[in-house]
Amino acid sequence: AFAGLVGPGFADAAAIGDVFASPSAEQVYRTARAADGGAGVLFTYGNYAGDVMHFGLAARRLAAEGVDTRTVLVTDDVASGPAPVEGAPVDPSKDRRGVAGDFFVFKTAGAAADRGDDLDSVARVARRANAMTRTFGAAFAGCTLPGASEPLFTVNEGTMELGMGIHGEPGLRSTKRLDAEELAEALVENLLPDLPGVGDGRVAVLLNGLGRTKYEEMFACYRHVHRRLAAAGLRPFRPEVGEFVTSFDMAGVSLSLMVLDDELAELYDAPCDTPAFRRAPGRRDTQDREDVREDADRRPEPEAAVAATPRPTPTEADGPVTAALQAGYELVAEHEDELGRLDAVAGDGDHGIGIVRGLRAAVAAARAAEPAKSMTAADSVDAAAGGAEGAEADEG
């Protein structure tokens, strides 16, 4: 989250402490001295006691030597602060933790510095970004410190912790394991009541993995996050899905939203180049392609359509092609596991699953065929099966 985000358009330096510990005041002081180009230094970091103390000590030492500093704490974690009061604007409390919202604050502040803003202006941007940012996360399993034999904290089997902090700090509640759609709903529902005024509806979106969550799972979850945000009248702007603020091998995800105005959108969209994140020049505004996304949402997805198709059974109306495909399907389905086992000897073990799925689609396509506009059975196998078996069917 820190050393990886140092580079043009982002941070100029990062002071790194020991595992799960803040850097010392000496480390912060030396890092700031090295980064200072004469215009002063902005300190920005998550709101944790050790960091606040050591960065504060370093700032006082720098001030004594004539180096101007400003500090902006990131306080985006809605699970760690007071609940919003109905009818009153929510102000991030000093008691709130800073988690993946760090990314938005660092990015916009770095872009402001890169365009030549003075220290007060950069600090203003950082404070604005923090005030507009909210994060809520869920943990599936704890992390293990290097060299330790047991996890630092655990999550009970079959459950997940909503609102748990990235170091295992207490969350809001335990719940049963949620699927991708249920998890997306929980993440969004815990953020919406706490969001500041939405302006024109644009929000920067970060679905962040905590270290062990697979990218496929995060993308599956983001699909539902996007739809839920759109239903709430929000427009995702340059959504990011990946690992940005992690905690060793901790399993879980967090969702961060930053409500955008024109200035924050311009700064968030600005180019940068760091080891962990790069953005090329040139706007790629998500909302400009909303017509394409809406059209894509209306199209049936081959795999989803196949999953919804019942297992085919013979009918009296079947012609010879459909009957042959039906017989082939029944034979292959009977030996699906064995085909997968044989494939796994030298391959990836997907042959049984793929060919059964493909033949299932082929039977459905043949049975519903209309000569002028239906797919061929081979096309159906190719579209639904994937893998080598799908391509071979297509070529055949």
mmCIF file of N, CA, C and O in Angstrom, residues 51-83:
data_model
loop_
_atom_site.group_PDB
_atom_site.id
_atom_site.type_symbol
_atom_site.label_atom_id
_atom_site.label_comp_id
_atom_site.label_asym_id
_atom_site.label_seq_id
_atom_site.Cartn_x
_atom_site.Cartn_y
_atom_site.Cartn_z
ATOM 1 N N ASP A 51 1.241 5.590 14.268
ATOM 2 C CA ASP A 51 1.593 6.482 13.167
ATOM 3 C C ASP A 51 1.394 7.939 13.552
ATOM 4 O O ASP A 51 2.236 8.795 13.271
ATOM 5 N N VAL A 52 0.273 8.230 14.204
ATOM 6 C CA VAL A 52 -0.015 9.614 14.602
ATOM 7 C C VAL A 52 1.092 10.146 15.518
ATOM 8 O O VAL A 52 1.574 11.278 15.347
ATOM 9 N N MET A 53 1.523 9.331 16.471
ATOM 10 C CA MET A 53 2.561 9.785 17.401
ATOM 11 C C MET A 53 3.899 9.999 16.709
ATOM 12 O O MET A 53 4.547 11.044 16.870
ATOM 13 N N HIS A 54 4.337 9.022 15.908
ATOM 14 C CA HIS A 54 5.671 9.120 15.310
ATOM 15 C C HIS A 54 5.737 10.162 14.197
ATOM 16 O O HIS A 54 6.731 10.904 14.092
ATOM 17 N N PHE A 55 4.705 10.253 13.372
ATOM 18 C CA PHE A 55 4.706 11.301 12.354
ATOM 19 C C PHE A 55 4.622 12.671 13.004
ATOM 20 O O PHE A 55 5.222 13.638 12.528
ATOM 21 N N GLY A 56 3.870 12.768 14.109
ATOM 22 C CA GLY A 56 3.792 14.042 14.822
ATOM 23 C C GLY A 56 5.135 14.476 15.378
ATOM 24 O O GLY A 56 5.509 15.658 15.289
ATOM 25 N N LEU A 57 5.882 13.528 15.971
ATOM 26 C CA LEU A 57 7.217 13.844 16.485
ATOM 27 C C LEU A 57 8.141 14.296 15.363
ATOM 28 O O LEU A 57 8.902 15.264 15.510
ATOM 29 N N ALA A 58 8.071 13.604 14.218
ATOM 30 C CA ALA A 58 8.921 13.975 13.088
ATOM 31 C C ALA A 58 8.556 15.360 12.567
ATOM 32 O O ALA A 58 9.444 16.161 12.221
ATOM 33 N N ALA A 59 7.260 15.662 12.522
ATOM 34 C CA ALA A 59 6.830 16.970 12.024
ATOM 35 C C ALA A 59 7.353 18.090 12.902
ATOM 36 O O ALA A 59 7.787 19.142 12.405
ATOM 37 N N ARG A 60 7.325 17.878 14.209
ATOM 38 C CA ARG A 60 7.844 18.911 15.118
ATOM 39 C C ARG A 60 9.356 19.097 14.934
ATOM 40 O O ARG A 60 9.859 20.231 14.977
ATOM 41 N N ARG A 61 10.070 18.006 14.745
ATOM 42 C CA ARG A 61 11.512 18.111 14.525
ATOM 43 C C ARG A 61 11.805 18.838 13.217
ATOM 44 O O ARG A 61 12.709 19.690 13.141
ATOM 45 N N LEU A 62 11.046 18.549 12.181
ATOM 46 C CA LEU A 62 11.229 19.215 10.896
ATOM 47 C C LEU A 62 10.902 20.707 11.007
ATOM 48 O O LEU A 62 11.614 21.551 10.443
ATOM 49 N N ALA A 63 9.854 21.039 11.746
ATOM 50 C CA ALA A 63 9.485 22.445 11.917
ATOM 51 C C ALA A 63 10.599 23.221 12.602
ATOM 52 O O ALA A 63 10.880 24.381 12.255
ATOM 53 N N ALA A 64 11.265 22.586 13.553
ATOM 54 C CA ALA A 64 12.366 23.243 14.258
ATOM 55 C C ALA A 64 13.529 23.533 13.330
ATOM 56 O O ALA A 64 14.335 24.437 13.589
ATOM 57 N N GLU A 65 13.603 22.762 12.236
ATOM 58 C CA GLU A 65 14.686 22.965 11.267
ATOM 59 C C GLU A 65 14.231 23.784 10.064
ATOM 60 O O GLU A 65 14.953 23.887 9.075
ATOM 61 N N GLY A 66 12.998 24.304 10.134
ATOM 62 C CA GLY A 66 12.520 25.172 9.060
ATOM 63 C C GLY A 66 11.837 24.473 7.909
ATOM 64 O O GLY A 66 11.586 25.095 6.865
ATOM 65 N N VAL A 67 11.518 23.175 8.051
ATOM 66 C CA VAL A 67 10.817 22.437 6.989
ATOM 67 C C VAL A 67 9.327 22.460 7.299
ATOM 68 O O VAL A 67 8.887 21.973 8.338
ATOM 69 N N ASP A 68 8.555 23.023 6.388
ATOM 70 C CA ASP A 68 7.117 23.156 6.572
ATOM 71 C C ASP A 68 6.431 21.828 6.285
ATOM 72 O O ASP A 68 6.751 21.154 5.292
ATOM 73 N N THR A 69 5.497 21.421 7.119
ATOM 74 C CA THR A 69 4.760 20.169 6.893
ATOM 75 C C THR A 69 3.267 20.384 7.124
ATOM 76 O O THR A 69 2.855 21.301 7.835
ATOM 77 N N ARG A 70 2.473 19.532 6.500
ATOM 78 C CA ARG A 70 1.040 19.434 6.766
ATOM 79 C C ARG A 70 0.729 17.946 6.944
ATOM 80 O O ARG A 70 1.393 17.094 6.373
ATOM 81 N N THR A 71 -0.324 17.640 7.696
ATOM 82 C CA THR A 71 -0.717 16.255 7.924
ATOM 83 C C THR A 71 -2.197 16.086 7.616
ATOM 84 O O THR A 71 -3.026 16.888 8.063
ATOM 85 N N VAL A 72 -2.518 15.044 6.860
ATOM 86 C CA VAL A 72 -3.909 14.677 6.591
ATOM 87 C C VAL A 72 -4.071 13.195 6.922
ATOM 88 O O VAL A 72 -3.449 12.336 6.304
ATOM 89 N N LEU A 73 -4.888 12.919 7.948
ATOM 90 C CA LEU A 73 -5.166 11.533 8.315
ATOM 91 C C LEU A 73 -6.269 10.971 7.431
ATOM 92 O O LEU A 73 -7.241 11.664 7.123
ATOM 93 N N VAL A 74 -6.111 9.707 7.035
ATOM 94 C CA VAL A 74 -7.157 9.024 6.268
ATOM 95 C C VAL A 74 -8.070 8.303 7.254
ATOM 96 O O VAL A 74 -7.609 7.514 8.082
ATOM 97 N N THR A 75 -9.370 8.589 7.169
ATOM 98 C CA THR A 75 -10.348 8.064 8.139
ATOM 99 C C THR A 75 -11.572 7.535 7.394
ATOM 100 O O THR A 75 -12.695 7.975 7.622
ATOM 101 N N ASP A 76 -11.366 6.576 6.510
ATOM 102 C CA ASP A 76 -12.423 6.151 5.592
ATOM 103 C C ASP A 76 -13.247 4.956 6.056
ATOM 104 O O ASP A 76 -14.287 4.663 5.487
ATOM 105 N N ASP A 77 -12.810 4.230 7.089
ATOM 106 C CA ASP A 77 -13.444 2.970 7.464
ATOM 107 C C ASP A 77 -14.723 3.202 8.261
ATOM 108 O O ASP A 77 -14.687 3.513 9.447
ATOM 109 N N VAL A 78 -15.888 3.020 7.607
ATOM 110 C CA VAL A 78 -17.157 3.339 8.262
ATOM 111 C C VAL A 78 -17.469 2.374 9.403
ATOM 112 O O VAL A 78 -18.280 2.692 10.284
ATOM 113 N N ALA A 79 -16.828 1.192 9.417
ATOM 114 C CA ALA A 79 -17.114 0.214 10.468
ATOM 115 C C ALA A 79 -16.481 0.590 11.800
ATOM 116 O O ALA A 79 -16.838 0.021 12.831
ATOM 117 N N SER A 80 -15.559 1.540 11.796
ATOM 118 C CA SER A 80 -14.818 1.829 13.020
ATOM 119 C C SER A 80 -15.193 3.151 13.664
ATOM 120 O O SER A 80 -14.587 3.555 14.638
ATOM 121 N N GLY A 81 -16.188 3.836 13.130
ATOM 122 C CA GLY A 81 -16.571 5.112 13.704
ATOM 123 C C GLY A 81 -18.033 5.148 14.079
ATOM 124 O O GLY A 81 -18.758 4.167 13.902
ATOM 125 N N PRO A 82 -18.507 6.260 14.598
ATOM 126 C CA PRO A 82 -19.907 6.381 15.004
ATOM 127 C C PRO A 82 -20.852 6.179 13.831
ATOM 128 O O PRO A 82 -20.532 6.523 12.697
ATOM 129 N N ALA A 83 -22.011 5.614 14.093
ATOM 130 C CA ALA A 83 -23.029 5.450 13.064
ATOM 131 C C ALA A 83 -23.577 6.817 12.672
ATOM 132 O O ALA A 83 -23.610 7.740 13.484
#
